[in-house]
Amino acid sequence: MSVLAAEPRSIRLSAPKWRLRTGRWLSPALLLVLWELGSRTGVIPTRVLAAPSVVAQTLWSMIVSGELASNLAVSLARAAAGLAIGLVVGVALALVAGLSRRGETGVDPLMQLGRTLPSLALTPLFIVWFGIGETPKITLIAVATVFPIYLNLFAGIRGVDAKLIEAARSFGLSGWQLIVHAILPGALPSFLVGLRYALGVAVLVLVVAEQINASAGLGYLINNARDFMRTDVIVVCLLVYATLGLSADLIVRALEARALAWRTSFLKS
Amino acid sequence: MAPPVAVSIRDFTRRFGDTTVLRNLNLEIGQGEFVALLGRSGSGKTTLLRTLAGLDPADREQVVSPSARAIVFQDARLLPWKKVWRNVAIGLPGRDTRARAEAALTEVELSHHLDVWPATLSGGEAQRVALARALVREPALLLLDEPFAAVDALTRLRMHELVLALWRRHAPAVLLVTHDVDEAITLADRVLVLDQGRIAAEERIALPRPREADPQFQAIRSRLLAHLGVTAPGAKETPPAEGALVAFPTGEIVT
Ligand SMILES: Nc1ncnc2c1ncn2[C@@H]1O[C@H](COP(=O)(O)OP(=O)(O)OP(=O)(O)O)[C@@H](O)[C@H]1O
Ligand SMILES: [Mg+2]
């Protein structure tokens, strides 16, 4: 988590192209077959890892019973609440620090200090403060997401081309108009980079936060499954977490394609 | 009676730290007058322009310029996240800004590019958008800072015609900063040379337009080049008179 602020272009994670012809599906498929064979022949005992076919069945039954959906909804609500708080606070602080020198003096040192702390290390403290209900979970996610949002938006605001600002000013923009029409759109690419990090971090922290004595949610499912050595359920939950991470990335991508349509990189495609 | 003035600068001095860029400078520009400003790199042309544009601080006593003024920067400085017409309409007060932007873009022959992103424009097109953005404000003073420096020679000639046509139609006072002596003589009523922080030379151009073929063109050009410290008047792509031999400073003989 040390490089939270990055040059917008440099971290475009390119999605591997899953075209059938390229043969990229071959090795995962092979792994799956070996795994299944291993399970059937007893090389891989079920309490170590359930067979893919069993995982698929479990997934199906969890979908049909509604167990998965209801717990996923709980987890998503936690992540969304934490992220929403992190987003609002991060954006507000970045605006204060980015748009005024005094704001920077007041806010930025605290944030630079705060970001050196791994958010998850706060877990014990939050449990002491907030108990083991929803509050520590949501707070953890909020704290973890504030930093990537703040750092990237702040850097983005400060990085807006001063010449463009000057031009906008010379054509009569000032105050809020200047902020809305010139500064914020210029900072948007960086902000979206921050948002992408924040979504990733939110899923990560969600996984850990849900280990805190949850009575519903994906973490609860995993904890339960652990106690009964249900490796099939654990794998299903892992798959769901992976899907969450992937969807988060897709969402930001879609946002970028819409909001940054003016950029040459998007114009070319 | 003297014609009414658009710009008046009296005893204006501008310093950056220890270096004095403009020193007790005096300048008047009449309403509707087209003035070109020449000067070596670093002589303070942009500084003077920025002062008139109100981008740099200046004493209101010393620097008087109309409030209706608009600037075209050397780099077009379009906001990349706004469509072309919105760039032109930026900061425009009142209603029907789109119609006004459209009219201005039509004047610079870009009515077909209203809704494209600036990143897709060529350099010359971007510069024309910047010109439209300045014109749409109906400025009494139009400030141009080397607006054609980055475009190719052919486009530059077309831009010259465009600027002259727009100037005739809207009659703003114009201050054009340029490195190109020929451009200055071709376009302006008056050419100034900025040196050592003040107006070191001034040349009134009374020739009828178009001027390139005028026999006096070369004489004016030589004089201005001399003020700029260039002593070989024929050194730059001078079309020699029919059959004449022109001696270049290097000793080369060219027919
Ligand atoms: N903001 C600034 N801070 C410090 N020095 C500056 C600043 N702006 C301009 N100068 C100095 O003032 C001098 C004149 O600069 P200016 O940009 O006006 O030159 P110019 O005539 O436009 O040159 P060019 O033809 O290369 O554009 C230069 O020596 C430059 O270094
Ligand atoms: Mg300059």
XYZ file of C-alpha atoms and ligand atoms in Angstrom:
556
model
C 0.000 0.000 0.000
C 2.982 2.257 -0.208
C 2.449 3.459 -3.780
C -1.109 4.623 -3.561
C -0.736 7.621 -5.795
C 0.339 6.827 -9.278
C 0.638 8.369 -12.675
C -2.805 7.817 -14.212
C -1.644 6.107 -17.357
C 1.053 3.916 -15.944
C -1.120 1.487 -14.078
C -3.632 0.572 -16.697
C -3.811 -3.119 -15.891
C -4.357 -4.698 -19.232
C -6.924 -7.449 -19.111
C -5.622 -10.623 -20.693
C -7.506 -11.435 -23.841
C -9.394 -14.663 -23.302
C -9.791 -15.626 -26.876
C -10.287 -19.295 -27.519
C -7.888 -19.369 -30.403
C -4.900 -18.104 -28.419
C -4.985 -21.226 -26.258
C -4.763 -19.243 -23.046
C -7.610 -21.293 -21.569
C -5.619 -24.483 -21.893
C -3.492 -24.409 -18.750
C -6.340 -23.437 -16.380
C -8.488 -26.153 -17.897
C -5.703 -28.670 -17.460
C -5.278 -27.635 -13.829
C -8.994 -28.115 -13.279
C -8.898 -31.597 -14.807
C -5.874 -32.605 -12.696
C -7.561 -31.227 -9.595
C -10.713 -33.225 -10.332
C -8.685 -36.375 -11.013
C -6.695 -35.852 -7.829
C -9.893 -35.583 -5.824
C -11.487 -38.635 -7.398
C -8.452 -40.842 -6.869
C -8.120 -39.654 -3.288
C -4.761 -37.905 -3.808
C -6.412 -34.677 -2.688
C -8.595 -35.420 0.347
C -11.862 -33.465 0.595
C -10.896 -31.876 3.878
C -7.855 -30.375 2.139
C -9.691 -29.249 -0.969
C -13.051 -30.222 -2.416
C -13.266 -31.392 -6.019
C -14.238 -28.807 -8.663
C -17.401 -30.749 -9.423
C -18.355 -30.669 -5.749
C -17.588 -26.944 -5.588
C -19.836 -26.421 -8.601
C -22.638 -28.385 -6.985
C -22.255 -26.504 -3.726
C -22.262 -23.217 -5.595
C -25.441 -24.213 -7.369
C -27.203 -25.305 -4.200
C -26.125 -22.135 -2.398
C -27.503 -20.081 -5.250
C -30.778 -21.998 -5.336
C -31.281 -21.844 -1.564
C -30.634 -18.096 -1.624
C -27.933 -18.525 1.013
C -25.287 -17.046 -1.238
C -27.351 -14.084 -2.344
C -28.410 -13.074 1.152
C -24.879 -13.264 2.555
C -23.379 -11.570 -0.485
C -25.872 -8.761 -0.022
C -24.703 -8.291 3.567
C -21.061 -8.181 2.488
C -21.756 -5.828 -0.389
C -23.685 -3.511 1.903
C -20.681 -3.379 4.271
C -18.261 -2.690 1.467
C -20.558 -0.092 -0.059
C -21.108 1.687 3.257
C -17.399 1.762 4.058
C -16.495 2.843 0.567
C -19.139 5.548 0.529
C -17.800 7.020 3.759
C -14.212 6.730 2.533
C -15.164 8.348 -0.748
C -16.986 11.281 0.814
C -14.307 11.941 3.417
C -11.445 11.412 0.960
C -12.946 13.698 -1.660
C -13.786 16.372 0.896
C -10.284 16.353 2.375
C -8.660 16.358 -1.057
C -10.759 19.342 -2.113
C -9.843 21.248 1.035
C -6.145 20.440 0.690
C -6.042 20.719 -3.096
C -7.853 23.992 -3.522
C -6.266 26.062 -0.782
C -2.788 26.435 0.624
C -4.092 26.710 4.152
C -6.128 23.570 3.623
C -3.004 21.799 2.448
C -1.039 22.904 5.490
C -3.792 21.682 7.750
C -4.793 18.429 6.097
C -1.936 17.059 4.057
C 0.605 16.318 6.824
C -2.011 14.321 8.719
C -2.917 12.316 5.648
C 0.705 11.676 4.748
C 1.257 10.407 8.277
C -1.917 8.373 8.235
C -1.167 6.615 5.010
C 1.996 5.063 6.419
C -0.153 3.074 8.821
C -1.451 -0.231 7.402
C -5.186 0.191 7.976
C -5.662 -3.423 8.976
C -3.363 -2.864 11.931
C -6.164 -0.756 13.388
C -8.442 -3.782 13.706
C -7.759 -4.496 17.398
C -8.196 -0.860 18.306
C -11.480 -0.618 16.421
C -12.747 -3.735 18.158
C -11.929 -2.139 21.504
C -13.665 1.068 20.471
C -16.635 -0.206 18.507
C -17.146 -3.768 19.694
C -17.681 -6.576 17.219
C -20.784 -5.389 15.361
C -20.993 -3.708 11.986
C -19.265 -0.488 13.041
C -15.646 -1.725 13.196
C -16.027 -3.510 9.853
C -17.408 -0.496 8.046
C -14.972 1.851 9.753
C -12.039 -0.297 8.695
C -13.125 -0.199 5.065
C -13.771 3.527 5.266
C -10.339 4.258 6.747
C -8.577 2.045 4.228
C -10.279 3.656 1.235
C -9.899 7.270 2.344
C -6.192 7.267 1.575
C -6.071 6.176 -2.066
C -8.967 8.521 -2.828
C -7.386 11.454 -1.028
C -3.841 10.992 -2.302
C -4.798 10.594 -5.950
C -7.373 13.354 -6.064
C -5.065 15.739 -4.240
C -2.219 14.950 -6.632
C -4.652 15.276 -9.544
C -5.866 18.707 -8.476
C -2.343 19.953 -7.987
C -1.286 18.425 -11.277
C -3.810 20.264 -13.450
C -1.942 22.252 -16.081
C -1.540 25.776 -14.705
C -1.623 27.158 -18.247
C -5.105 25.777 -18.801
C -6.267 27.281 -15.530
C -4.802 30.605 -16.555
C -6.520 30.438 -19.929
C -9.857 29.568 -18.311
C -9.392 32.459 -15.923
C -8.617 34.852 -18.743
C -11.889 33.854 -20.405
C -13.874 34.869 -17.387
C -14.072 31.798 -15.195
C -13.543 32.303 -11.493
C -14.394 30.759 -8.152
C -16.659 27.732 -8.373
C -16.930 27.922 -12.146
C -13.187 27.573 -12.389
C -13.210 24.605 -10.035
C -16.080 22.858 -11.797
C -15.095 23.510 -15.404
C -11.322 23.538 -15.270
C -9.824 22.035 -12.115
C -12.006 19.031 -11.319
C -12.233 17.651 -14.862
C -8.458 17.926 -15.048
C -8.123 15.967 -11.819
C -10.621 13.316 -12.866
C -8.143 10.848 -14.405
C -6.142 10.731 -11.180
C -9.302 10.461 -9.132
C -10.398 7.419 -11.100
C -7.035 5.794 -10.485
C -7.633 6.397 -6.783
C -11.117 4.976 -7.045
C -9.829 1.831 -8.664
C -7.336 1.328 -5.832
C -10.022 2.086 -3.274
C -12.352 -0.552 -4.689
C -9.572 -3.113 -4.613
C -8.647 -2.163 -1.067
C -12.300 -2.276 -0.030
C -12.618 -5.902 -1.121
C -9.354 -6.797 0.580
C -10.293 -5.159 3.859
C -13.769 -6.624 3.623
C -12.273 -10.112 3.690
C -10.335 -9.393 6.853
C -13.001 -7.300 8.546
C -15.569 -10.042 8.090
C -13.446 -12.378 10.141
C -14.457 -10.276 13.138
C -17.259 -12.355 14.598
C -19.778 -11.872 11.809
C -23.237 -13.419 11.923
C -23.917 -12.904 8.256
C -21.945 -12.210 5.129
C -19.317 -14.040 3.103
C -16.893 -13.973 6.018
C -19.485 -15.629 8.204
C -19.961 -18.341 5.580
C -16.223 -18.933 5.453
C -15.866 -19.045 9.217
C -18.697 -21.515 9.508
C -17.312 -23.636 6.704
C -13.926 -23.641 8.404
C -15.441 -24.997 11.613
C -17.119 -27.826 9.691
C -14.160 -28.301 7.346
C -16.403 -27.594 4.357
C -13.653 -26.768 1.855
C -16.239 -26.671 -0.938
C -18.015 -23.719 0.690
C -14.692 -21.983 1.354
C -13.742 -22.278 -2.312
C -17.144 -20.963 -3.368
C -16.636 -17.907 -1.150
C -13.144 -17.389 -2.547
C -14.612 -17.447 -6.040
C -17.167 -14.852 -4.998
C -14.461 -12.607 -3.534
C -12.500 -12.907 -6.781
C -15.604 -12.003 -8.751
C -16.095 -8.971 -6.513
C -12.561 -7.770 -7.210
C -13.004 -8.305 -10.917
C -16.352 -6.493 -11.018
C -14.869 -3.574 -9.106
C -12.230 -3.264 -11.791
C -14.767 -3.526 -14.596
C -16.905 -0.837 -12.991
C -14.028 1.640 -12.880
C -13.062 0.759 -16.422
C -16.569 1.500 -17.607
C -16.557 4.753 -15.651
C -13.257 5.745 -17.209
C -14.429 4.999 -20.709
C -17.408 7.269 -20.168
C -15.865 10.054 -18.129
C -12.543 10.250 -19.934
C -13.860 9.980 -23.467
C -11.903 13.123 -24.288
C -8.546 11.501 -23.761
C -6.579 10.514 -26.826
C -6.032 7.017 -25.470
C -9.772 6.463 -25.518
C -10.299 8.292 -28.767
C -8.047 5.891 -30.607
C -10.043 2.830 -29.681
C -7.475 65.544 -32.981
C -5.772 62.285 -32.071
C -7.801 59.110 -32.691
C -9.274 57.467 -29.559
C -6.922 54.989 -27.937
C -7.641 51.414 -26.909
C -4.436 50.835 -24.980
C -2.239 53.216 -23.103
C 0.864 52.265 -21.157
C 2.831 54.954 -19.317
C 6.243 54.526 -17.761
C 5.582 50.908 -17.031
C 8.303 48.830 -15.393
C 8.167 45.104 -14.745
C 10.760 43.154 -12.800
C 11.250 39.494 -12.055
C 13.564 39.402 -9.058
C 16.642 41.313 -10.075
C 16.010 41.346 -13.797
C 14.061 44.245 -15.219
C 12.144 42.986 -18.218
C 10.174 46.115 -19.104
C 11.741 49.476 -18.282
C 9.720 52.707 -18.328
C 7.829 51.459 -21.316
C 5.395 53.712 -23.142
C 2.894 52.478 -25.677
C -0.379 53.568 -27.177
C -2.578 51.552 -29.471
C -5.463 53.240 -31.258
C -8.933 51.750 -31.483
C -9.035 49.278 -34.311
C -5.317 49.593 -34.923
C -3.299 46.501 -35.861
C 0.068 46.538 -34.128
C 2.762 43.891 -34.409
C 5.415 43.471 -31.743
C 8.827 42.091 -32.669
C 11.714 41.387 -30.370
C 14.409 38.923 -29.569
C 13.587 35.875 -27.523
C 13.370 36.891 -23.889
C 12.931 40.566 -24.686
C 9.646 40.703 -22.779
C 7.008 40.456 -25.508
C 4.934 37.883 -23.694
C 5.342 39.802 -20.459
C 3.929 42.918 -22.105
C 1.054 40.956 -23.603
C 0.240 39.295 -20.303
C 0.235 42.651 -18.594
C -2.289 43.955 -21.111
C -4.374 40.809 -20.715
C -4.539 41.380 -16.974
C -2.815 38.053 -16.295
C 0.058 39.806 -14.546
C -0.348 42.500 -11.913
C -0.134 46.086 -13.109
C -0.863 49.538 -11.806
C -4.165 50.781 -13.234
C -2.725 54.256 -13.523
C 0.047 53.080 -15.787
C -1.667 50.434 -17.821
C -5.030 51.161 -19.377
C -6.581 48.481 -21.546
C -10.198 47.779 -22.449
C -12.075 45.331 -20.253
C -13.365 43.588 -23.371
C -10.146 41.856 -24.339
C -9.238 38.366 -25.355
C -6.034 36.471 -25.801
C -4.856 33.726 -28.116
C -1.928 31.836 -26.646
C 0.869 30.300 -28.616
C -0.270 26.842 -27.504
C -4.007 26.878 -28.126
C -4.803 25.989 -24.494
C -8.158 24.403 -25.204
C -9.669 22.505 -22.290
C -9.331 18.904 -23.504
C -12.404 17.737 -21.601
C -14.762 20.143 -23.331
C -16.086 19.731 -26.856
C -14.905 22.355 -29.303
C -17.993 24.548 -29.126
C -17.968 24.476 -25.322
C -14.380 25.629 -25.383
C -15.435 28.586 -27.471
C -18.433 29.282 -25.246
C -16.475 29.015 -22.009
C -17.243 31.828 -19.600
C -19.627 33.509 -22.048
C -22.346 35.383 -20.218
C -25.943 35.336 -21.352
C -28.039 32.903 -23.323
C -27.743 31.159 -26.680
C -24.041 30.628 -26.091
C -24.075 27.654 -28.421
C -25.402 29.725 -31.299
C -22.773 32.364 -30.678
C -19.995 29.799 -30.462
C -21.276 28.224 -33.638
C -21.213 31.555 -35.434
C -17.633 32.209 -34.313
C -16.531 28.743 -35.383
C -18.180 29.260 -38.738
C -16.117 32.404 -39.170
C -12.915 30.421 -38.721
C -14.280 27.754 -41.070
C -14.707 25.100 -38.412
C -18.488 24.780 -38.310
C -18.117 21.067 -39.062
C -16.050 20.489 -35.893
C -18.460 21.843 -33.277
C -18.873 18.605 -31.383
C -15.444 17.005 -31.512
C -12.878 16.708 -28.728
C -9.935 19.112 -28.961
C -7.496 16.185 -28.920
C -8.651 15.251 -32.417
C -7.866 18.660 -33.932
C -4.760 19.465 -35.950
C -2.493 22.221 -34.683
C -3.890 24.754 -37.131
C -7.465 23.813 -36.316
C -6.829 24.104 -32.584
C -5.361 27.543 -33.163
C -8.460 28.554 -35.153
C -10.666 27.368 -32.304
C -8.596 29.521 -29.957
C -9.141 32.431 -32.349
C -12.883 31.785 -32.379
C -12.877 31.624 -28.595
C -11.273 35.054 -28.502
C -13.526 36.555 -31.192
C -16.796 35.360 -29.735
C -16.243 37.821 -26.880
C -16.258 40.704 -29.389
C -13.080 42.100 -27.866
C -12.049 45.700 -28.232
C -8.500 44.428 -27.847
C -7.291 41.171 -29.350
C -3.971 39.896 -27.996
C -2.157 37.315 -30.093
C 0.996 35.698 -28.712
C 2.780 34.044 -31.630
C -0.446 32.325 -32.594
C 0.917 30.933 -35.857
C 4.365 29.880 -34.694
C 3.470 26.219 -34.393
C 1.583 25.794 -37.677
C 3.043 24.958 -41.062
C 3.883 27.663 -43.599
C 0.881 27.042 -45.804
C -1.576 27.076 -42.932
C 0.110 30.218 -41.655
C -0.615 32.053 -44.901
C -4.268 31.060 -44.705
C -4.371 32.124 -41.062
C -2.970 35.527 -42.059
C -5.822 36.043 -44.470
C -8.288 34.836 -41.892
C -6.988 37.196 -39.229
C -7.037 40.143 -41.613
C -10.595 39.337 -42.680
C -11.753 39.011 -39.087
C -9.957 42.195 -38.116
C -11.663 44.125 -40.913
C -15.055 42.757 -39.959
C -14.861 43.227 -36.195
C -12.326 46.059 -36.016
C -10.696 45.273 -32.657
C -7.361 46.773 -31.756
C -4.833 43.991 -32.270
C -1.485 43.406 -30.654
C 0.298 40.582 -32.433
C 3.495 39.218 -30.934
C 5.601 37.463 -33.514
C 9.137 36.393 -34.368
C 8.462 36.685 -38.046
C 9.312 40.042 -39.550
C 7.505 39.294 -42.796
C 4.387 38.355 -40.909
C 4.545 41.611 -38.985
C 4.908 43.722 -42.114
C 2.242 41.785 -43.971
C -0.391 42.215 -41.305
C 0.171 45.273 -39.179
C -0.468 49.011 -39.448
C 2.493 49.566 -37.209
C 5.418 47.351 -36.249
C 7.225 47.797 -32.943
C 10.561 46.392 -31.877
C 10.977 45.658 -28.183
C 14.534 45.779 -26.915
C 16.140 46.414 -23.530
C 12.734 46.713 -21.950
C 11.408 49.489 -24.125
C 10.074 50.149 -27.608
C 13.343 50.567 -29.474
C 11.950 51.133 -32.946
C 8.678 51.728 -34.666
C 7.738 51.389 -38.308
C 4.440 52.577 -39.741
C 3.325 50.451 -42.669
C 1.186 52.512 -45.002
C 1.416 50.123 -47.931
C -1.866 48.884 -49.364
C -2.603 45.202 -48.674
C -1.589 42.698 -50.016
C 1.928 43.873 -49.460
C 4.324 41.021 -50.165
C 5.036 42.175 -53.714
C 5.477 45.836 -52.811
C 8.957 47.196 -53.601
C 9.051 48.969 -50.230
C 8.481 45.716 -48.375
C 12.160 44.772 -48.550
C 13.358 48.155 -47.347
C 11.103 48.049 -44.305
C 12.163 44.484 -43.689
C 15.847 45.348 -43.744
C 15.344 48.225 -41.347
C 13.416 46.084 -38.875
C 15.937 43.268 -39.111
C 18.712 45.753 -38.366
C 16.871 46.778 -35.196
C 16.684 43.129 -34.243
C 20.436 42.826 -34.686
C 20.313 40.914 -37.948
C 22.723 42.596 -40.328
C 22.389 40.520 -43.477
C 19.162 41.704 -44.995
C 19.139 39.126 -47.782
C 19.911 36.188 -45.576
C 16.402 34.869 -45.259
C 14.714 33.355 -48.300
C 14.576 36.708 -50.109
C 13.267 36.184 -53.577
C 16.031 37.803 -55.652
C 15.070 40.177 -58.427
C 15.044 38.629 -61.902
C 18.506 37.471 -62.913
C 20.253 39.336 -60.108
C 23.099 37.781 -58.166
C 22.682 37.834 -54.442
C 25.746 37.531 -52.287
C 25.069 35.607 -49.111
C 27.184 36.325 -46.034
C 28.845 32.953 -46.335
C 30.198 33.898 -49.712
C 27.905 31.556 -51.573
C 26.691 32.882 -54.898
C 23.109 32.120 -55.753
C 21.261 33.021 -58.904
N 7.163 34.365 -14.207
C 8.444 34.706 -14.442
N 9.357 34.619 -13.460
C 10.643 34.973 -13.678
N 11.110 35.426 -14.828
C 10.261 35.540 -15.853
C 8.879 35.187 -15.718
N 8.253 35.400 -16.890
C 9.201 35.865 -17.725
N 10.409 35.972 -17.108
C 11.635 36.459 -17.717
O 11.335 37.643 -18.386
C 12.041 37.700 -19.604
C 11.083 38.000 -20.728
O 10.223 36.890 -20.895
P 9.109 36.875 -22.015
O 8.406 35.583 -21.902
O 8.287 38.104 -21.917
O 9.985 36.919 -23.342
P 9.493 36.900 -24.850
O 9.922 38.142 -25.485
O 8.055 36.565 -24.928
O 10.378 35.707 -25.410
P 9.983 34.619 -26.521
O 10.079 35.323 -27.832
O 11.052 33.591 -26.392
O 8.628 34.104 -26.229
C 12.771 36.394 -19.755
O 14.128 36.615 -19.440
C 12.139 35.497 -18.762
O 13.078 34.630 -18.217
Mg 6.927 34.858 -25.580
